[in-house]
Coordinates of C-alpha atoms and ligand atoms in Angstrom, one line a residue:
M1 CA -18.2 -42.2 11.1
D2 CA -15.3 -44.4 11.8
L3 CA -15.9 -47.4 9.5
S4 CA -17.7 -48.2 6.2
I5 CA -18.1 -51.9 5.4
V6 CA -18.5 -52.3 1.6
I7 CA -20.0 -55.5 0.4
P8 CA -20.6 -56.4 -3.3
I9 CA -23.6 -58.6 -3.7
Y10 CA -24.6 -60.6 -6.8
N11 CA -27.2 -63.2 -6.3
E12 CA -26.4 -64.0 -2.7
E13 CA -30.0 -64.3 -1.3
E14 CA -29.2 -67.2 1.1
N15 CA -26.1 -65.4 2.4
I16 CA -27.4 -61.9 3.1
P17 CA -29.4 -62.5 6.4
L18 CA -26.6 -64.6 7.8
L19 CA -23.9 -62.2 6.8
Y20 CA -25.8 -59.3 8.3
G21 CA -26.3 -61.1 11.6
E22 CA -22.6 -62.0 11.8
I23 CA -21.4 -58.5 11.1
K24 CA -23.7 -57.1 13.8
E25 CA -22.6 -59.7 16.2
A26 CA -18.9 -59.3 15.4
L27 CA -19.0 -55.5 15.8
S28 CA -21.3 -55.4 18.8
H29 CA -18.4 -55.2 21.3
F30 CA -16.1 -53.2 19.1
D31 CA -16.6 -49.6 20.0
R32 CA -16.6 -47.9 16.6
Q33 CA -19.3 -46.1 14.7
Y34 CA -19.9 -48.0 11.5
E35 CA -22.2 -48.3 8.4
I36 CA -22.7 -51.3 6.1
I37 CA -22.9 -50.5 2.5
F38 CA -24.4 -53.3 0.4
V39 CA -23.9 -52.7 -3.3
D40 CA -26.3 -54.9 -5.2
D41 CA -24.7 -55.6 -8.6
G42 CA -27.9 -56.3 -10.5
S43 CA -28.9 -59.5 -8.8
K44 CA -31.5 -61.6 -10.4
D45 CA -32.7 -63.3 -7.3
R46 CA -34.3 -61.8 -4.1
S47 CA -31.1 -60.1 -2.9
V48 CA -32.4 -56.5 -3.4
E49 CA -35.7 -57.1 -1.5
L50 CA -33.8 -58.6 1.4
L51 CA -31.4 -55.7 1.4
E52 CA -34.2 -53.2 1.3
G53 CA -35.8 -55.1 4.2
L54 CA -32.6 -54.8 6.2
Q55 CA -32.3 -51.1 5.4
E56 CA -35.8 -50.4 6.7
Q57 CA -35.1 -51.9 10.1
D58 CA -31.5 -50.6 10.5
E59 CA -30.3 -47.1 9.7
Q60 CA -26.7 -48.3 9.8
V61 CA -27.4 -50.2 6.5
V62 CA -27.0 -48.4 3.1
V63 CA -28.1 -50.1 0.0
V64 CA -26.8 -49.1 -3.5
A65 CA -28.7 -51.0 -6.2
F66 CA -27.2 -51.1 -9.7
R67 CA -29.4 -51.1 -12.7
K68 CA -27.6 -54.1 -14.2
N69 CA -24.6 -56.3 -13.4
F70 CA -21.5 -54.1 -13.7
G71 CA -19.1 -56.5 -12.0
Q72 CA -17.4 -56.7 -8.6
T73 CA -14.9 -53.9 -9.2
A74 CA -17.7 -51.5 -10.2
A75 CA -19.7 -52.6 -7.1
M76 CA -16.7 -51.9 -4.8
S77 CA -16.0 -48.6 -6.5
A78 CA -19.6 -47.5 -5.9
G79 CA -19.3 -48.6 -2.2
F80 CA -16.2 -46.2 -1.9
D81 CA -18.1 -43.4 -3.5
Y82 CA -20.9 -43.6 -1.0
A83 CA -18.7 -44.4 2.0
Q84 CA -18.6 -41.9 4.8
G85 CA -16.2 -43.7 7.2
D86 CA -12.6 -42.8 7.7
I87 CA -11.7 -46.4 7.0
C88 CA -13.3 -48.6 4.3
V89 CA -13.4 -52.3 4.8
T90 CA -14.3 -54.5 1.8
M91 CA -15.5 -58.0 2.1
D92 CA -17.3 -60.7 0.0
G93 CA -21.0 -61.1 0.4
D94 CA -20.8 -64.9 0.3
L95 CA -19.7 -65.6 3.9
Q96 CA -16.3 -66.7 2.8
N97 CA -14.7 -63.9 4.7
D98 CA -15.3 -63.8 8.4
P99 CA -16.6 -60.5 9.9
H100 CA -14.9 -61.4 13.2
D101 CA -11.6 -60.4 11.4
I102 CA -12.7 -56.8 11.1
P103 CA -11.7 -55.6 14.5
A104 CA -8.1 -57.0 14.0
L105 CA -8.0 -55.3 10.6
I106 CA -9.0 -52.0 12.1
Q107 CA -6.5 -52.3 15.0
K108 CA -3.8 -52.9 12.5
M109 CA -4.9 -49.8 10.6
E110 CA -4.8 -47.8 13.7
E111 CA -1.1 -48.7 14.1
G112 CA -0.6 -46.3 11.2
Y113 CA -1.1 -48.2 8.0
D114 CA -2.9 -46.9 5.0
V115 CA -3.9 -50.3 3.6
V116 CA -4.2 -53.7 5.5
T117 CA -5.0 -56.7 3.4
G118 CA -6.3 -60.1 4.5
W119 CA -4.3 -63.2 3.8
R120 CA -6.4 -66.4 3.6
F121 CA -3.6 -68.6 4.8
D122 CA -5.9 -71.5 5.2
R123 CA -8.0 -71.0 2.1
K124 CA -11.1 -73.2 1.7
D125 CA -11.5 -73.3 -2.0
P126 CA -10.8 -76.1 -4.6
Y127 CA -7.0 -76.5 -5.2
L128 CA -6.7 -76.9 -9.0
S129 CA -9.2 -74.3 -10.2
R130 CA -8.6 -71.7 -7.4
K131 CA -5.7 -72.1 -5.0
L132 CA -2.9 -73.0 -7.5
P133 CA -3.7 -70.3 -10.1
S134 CA -4.1 -67.8 -7.2
Q135 CA -0.7 -68.8 -5.7
M136 CA 1.0 -68.3 -9.1
A137 CA -0.8 -65.1 -9.7
N138 CA 0.2 -63.7 -6.2
R139 CA 3.9 -64.5 -6.8
L140 CA 3.7 -62.9 -10.3
I141 CA 2.0 -59.8 -9.1
S142 CA 4.3 -59.4 -6.1
W143 CA 7.3 -59.8 -8.3
I144 CA 6.2 -57.5 -11.1
T145 CA 4.7 -54.7 -9.0
G146 CA 7.2 -55.0 -6.2
V147 CA 4.3 -54.9 -3.7
K148 CA 4.8 -58.2 -1.9
L149 CA 1.6 -59.7 -0.6
H150 CA 0.6 -63.4 -0.1
D151 CA -3.0 -62.9 -1.1
Y152 CA -4.1 -60.3 -3.6
G153 CA -7.4 -62.0 -4.2
C154 CA -8.8 -61.8 -0.7
T155 CA -11.6 -59.2 -0.7
L156 CA -11.3 -58.6 3.0
K157 CA -9.1 -55.5 3.1
A158 CA -9.1 -52.2 4.8
F159 CA -8.3 -48.9 3.2
R160 CA -8.0 -45.4 4.5
K161 CA -10.6 -43.1 3.0
E162 CA -8.1 -41.0 1.0
V163 CA -6.7 -44.2 -0.6
A164 CA -10.2 -45.6 -1.5
S165 CA -11.4 -42.3 -2.9
N166 CA -8.3 -41.5 -4.9
I167 CA -8.2 -44.6 -6.9
R168 CA -10.1 -45.1 -10.1
L169 CA -10.9 -48.7 -10.9
Y170 CA -11.6 -50.3 -14.3
G171 CA -12.1 -53.8 -15.6
E172 CA -11.4 -56.2 -12.7
M173 CA -8.8 -54.1 -11.0
H174 CA -10.1 -54.3 -7.4
R175 CA -7.6 -57.0 -6.5
F176 CA -4.8 -54.7 -7.5
I177 CA -5.8 -51.8 -5.2
P178 CA -2.8 -52.3 -2.9
A179 CA -0.4 -52.3 -5.9
I180 CA -2.0 -49.3 -7.5
A181 CA -2.1 -47.5 -4.2
S182 CA 1.6 -48.2 -3.6
G183 CA 2.2 -45.8 -6.6
M184 CA 0.8 -43.1 -4.2
G185 CA 3.4 -44.0 -1.7
I186 CA 1.1 -45.5 0.9
S187 CA 2.1 -48.0 3.7
F188 CA 0.6 -51.4 3.7
T189 CA 0.7 -54.6 5.5
E190 CA -1.2 -57.9 5.7
I191 CA -2.7 -60.0 8.5
K192 CA -3.9 -63.6 8.5
V193 CA -7.7 -64.0 8.2
N194 CA -10.1 -66.8 8.5
H195 CA -11.6 -68.2 5.3
R196 CA -14.6 -70.5 4.9
A197 CA -15.9 -72.6 2.1
R198 CA -18.9 -71.3 0.2
Q199 CA -22.1 -72.8 1.6
F200 CA -24.8 -71.2 -0.4
G201 CA -25.0 -70.0 -4.0
T202 CA -22.2 -70.4 -6.5
S203 CA -19.0 -68.7 -7.4
K204 CA -19.4 -66.0 -10.0
Y205 CA -16.0 -66.7 -11.6
G206 CA -14.4 -69.5 -13.6
I207 CA -10.8 -70.3 -14.5
S208 CA -10.9 -67.7 -17.3
R209 CA -10.3 -65.2 -14.6
T210 CA -6.7 -66.1 -14.5
L211 CA -6.0 -64.7 -18.0
R212 CA -7.8 -61.5 -17.2
V213 CA -5.8 -61.1 -14.1
V214 CA -2.6 -61.4 -16.1
L215 CA -3.8 -58.9 -18.6
D216 CA -4.8 -56.4 -15.8
L217 CA -1.4 -56.9 -14.4
I218 CA 0.2 -55.5 -17.6
T219 CA -2.0 -52.5 -17.3
V220 CA -1.1 -52.0 -13.6
K221 CA 2.6 -52.4 -14.2
F222 CA 2.4 -49.9 -17.1
L223 CA 0.4 -47.4 -15.0
L224 CA 2.7 -47.7 -12.0
S225 CA 5.9 -47.3 -13.9
Y226 CA 5.3 -45.3 -17.0
A227 CA 1.9 -43.6 -16.8
T228 CA 3.5 -40.2 -16.8
R229 CA 6.3 -40.9 -19.3
P230 CA 5.0 -43.4 -21.9
L231 CA 7.6 -42.3 -24.5
H232 CA 10.3 -43.7 -22.3
V233 CA 8.8 -47.2 -22.9
F234 CA 7.6 -47.0 -26.4
G235 CA 10.4 -44.7 -27.5
G236 CA 13.0 -47.1 -26.0
V237 CA 11.7 -50.1 -27.8
G238 CA 11.2 -48.2 -31.0
F239 CA 14.6 -46.8 -30.9
L240 CA 16.2 -50.2 -30.4
S241 CA 14.2 -51.8 -33.2
S242 CA 14.8 -49.0 -35.7
S243 CA 18.5 -48.9 -34.9
L244 CA 18.9 -52.6 -35.4
G245 CA 17.1 -52.5 -38.7
F246 CA 19.1 -49.5 -39.8
I247 CA 22.4 -51.2 -38.9
M248 CA 21.4 -54.3 -40.9
A249 CA 20.4 -52.2 -43.9
L250 CA 23.7 -50.4 -43.7
V251 CA 25.7 -53.6 -43.6
M252 CA 23.8 -54.9 -46.6
T253 CA 24.3 -51.7 -48.6
F254 CA 28.0 -51.9 -47.9
Q255 CA 28.2 -55.5 -49.0
R256 CA 26.2 -54.7 -52.1
Q257 CA 28.5 -51.8 -53.0
F258 CA 31.8 -53.3 -52.3
F259 CA 31.4 -57.0 -52.7
G260 CA 28.7 -57.1 -55.3
I261 CA 26.3 -59.3 -53.1
P262 CA 22.9 -58.8 -54.7
L263 CA 20.2 -57.3 -52.4
G264 CA 17.1 -58.7 -54.0
S265 CA 17.7 -62.3 -52.9
R266 CA 18.3 -61.5 -49.2
P267 CA 15.4 -62.2 -46.8
L268 CA 17.3 -60.1 -44.3
L269 CA 16.4 -57.0 -46.3
L270 CA 12.7 -57.6 -45.5
L271 CA 13.5 -58.0 -41.8
S272 CA 15.5 -54.8 -41.6
I273 CA 12.8 -52.8 -43.3
L274 CA 10.3 -54.4 -40.9
L275 CA 12.4 -53.4 -37.9
I276 CA 12.7 -49.9 -39.0
F277 CA 9.0 -49.5 -39.6
I278 CA 8.0 -51.1 -36.3
G279 CA 10.5 -48.8 -34.6
I280 CA 9.0 -45.7 -36.1
Q281 CA 5.5 -46.9 -35.1
F282 CA 6.5 -47.5 -31.5
I283 CA 8.0 -44.0 -31.3
T284 CA 4.9 -42.4 -32.8
I285 CA 2.6 -44.4 -30.4
G286 CA 4.8 -43.1 -27.6
L287 CA 4.3 -39.6 -28.8
V288 CA 0.5 -40.0 -29.0
A289 CA 0.6 -41.6 -25.6
E290 CA 2.4 -38.5 -24.3
L291 CA -0.5 -36.3 -25.6
V292 CA -3.0 -38.7 -24.0
V293 CA -1.3 -38.5 -20.6
R294 CA -1.3 -34.7 -20.7
T295 CA -5.0 -34.7 -21.6
Y296 CA -5.7 -37.1 -18.8
H297 CA -3.9 -35.1 -16.1
E298 CA -4.6 -31.6 -17.2
S299 CA -8.2 -32.0 -18.2
Q300 CA -9.0 -33.3 -14.7
N301 CA -6.5 -31.3 -12.8
K302 CA -4.9 -34.5 -11.7
P303 CA -1.5 -33.8 -10.2
I304 CA 1.4 -36.2 -11.0
Y305 CA 2.3 -36.4 -7.3
H306 CA 0.5 -37.3 -4.0
V307 CA 1.1 -35.1 -0.9
R308 CA 1.1 -36.6 2.6
K309 CA 0.9 -33.2 4.3
V310 CA 1.8 -29.6 3.7
L311 CA 3.2 -27.4 6.5
G312 CA 2.8 -23.7 6.4
R313 CA 0.2 -23.7 3.7
D314 CA -3.4 -24.9 3.5
E315 CA -3.4 -28.2 1.7
G316 CA -5.9 -27.1 -0.9
T317 CA -4.1 -24.0 -2.0
A318 CA -1.8 -25.3 -4.7
T319 CA -2.6 -23.4 -7.8
T320 CA -2.8 -26.6 -9.9
G321 CA -4.2 -29.9 -8.9
Ligands
LIG401 N1 -19.8 -60.3 -7.2 C1 -20.4 -59.1 -7.6 N2 -20.6 -59.0 -9.0 C2 -20.1 -59.9 -9.9 C3 -19.5 -61.1 -9.4 C4 -19.4 -61.2 -8.0 O1 -20.8 -58.2 -6.9 O2 -20.3 -59.7 -11.1 C5 -19.7 -60.4 -5.7 C6 -20.2 -61.7 -5.2 O3 -21.6 -61.6 -4.9 C7 -19.4 -61.9 -3.9 C8 -18.1 -61.3 -4.3 O4 -18.3 -60.5 -5.4 O5 -19.9 -61.2 -2.8 C9 -17.0 -62.4 -4.7 O6 -17.6 -63.3 -5.7 P1 -17.3 -64.9 -5.6 O7 -17.5 -65.4 -4.3 O8 -18.1 -65.4 -6.7 O9 -15.8 -64.9 -6.0 P2 -14.8 -66.0 -5.5 O10 -14.9 -66.1 -4.0 O11 -15.2 -67.3 -6.1 O12 -13.4 -65.6 -5.9
LIG402 MG1 -16.4 -66.3 -2.8

């Protein structure tokens, strides 16, 4: 199998038949073996019945139906778990992405990239509630993660199978896959893709998504930079805070001893004690995090590195990981 197309579906009954038709048509002249994996994310409309109908007629269709709504990230994750293709392509189920872009995406992958993302350069969504927050988020994410992309939010992306299956996603992290994967040392690029306004059904997200994206960004940054050495972050902050508090306390003690300035009436005393305590707390949190990291890696035999290839040894023969 060359290609698995993963599509999260949540209440998209009007879109499913059209989408299916478009994919079939777009890939009819594209000489690759493919499967379409629809992941129904607990839809409350007729989506599941429609998908089951498609599956009965067409064995290229795979349907994974969730028991309840677990969210788009979970749906995409499930798609990766069931995918058999060498390349996974993800796209929205609401016709906003254009299946005719898939061949270009795959051709780009075949030039040797591990991840190719779509860039909706002419995005058909409302400006204030969608395009502006998204523009700002893209700049921020690019700057903080160092993975420069114009459009993180575009679901139309292609991943090599190893990338898709090696990444664990939580919360609403699906948009960050390129950034997370960059921590594995993968190569990525983006291509311009078509985008269309939503015709049927409604968007599943509101403006509150922006805050969640920013919070997720903190997690991603932390995982990317410090996941295997948390004490370097927490310890650093803690050490600074404690030292500052300690110096202040020292100066006040000195003043009290030699110049007779009374301690009790100085608010600075409270600040210095606070700083010392916060510092100690940060350092102990860092130590606890070090334990957690070890449990995370060692209980699952997760290596702290990613190997491209091994010469002179079978790849599976490392004694750990
Ligand atoms: N989706 C999903 N589960 C959810 C929310 C959304 O599977 O809880 C799917 C939805 O059916 C669509 C895709 O994720 O195929 C993108 O959702 P939407 O179009 O609402 O997002 P937007 O384009 O507004 O960012
Ligand atoms: Mg949409």
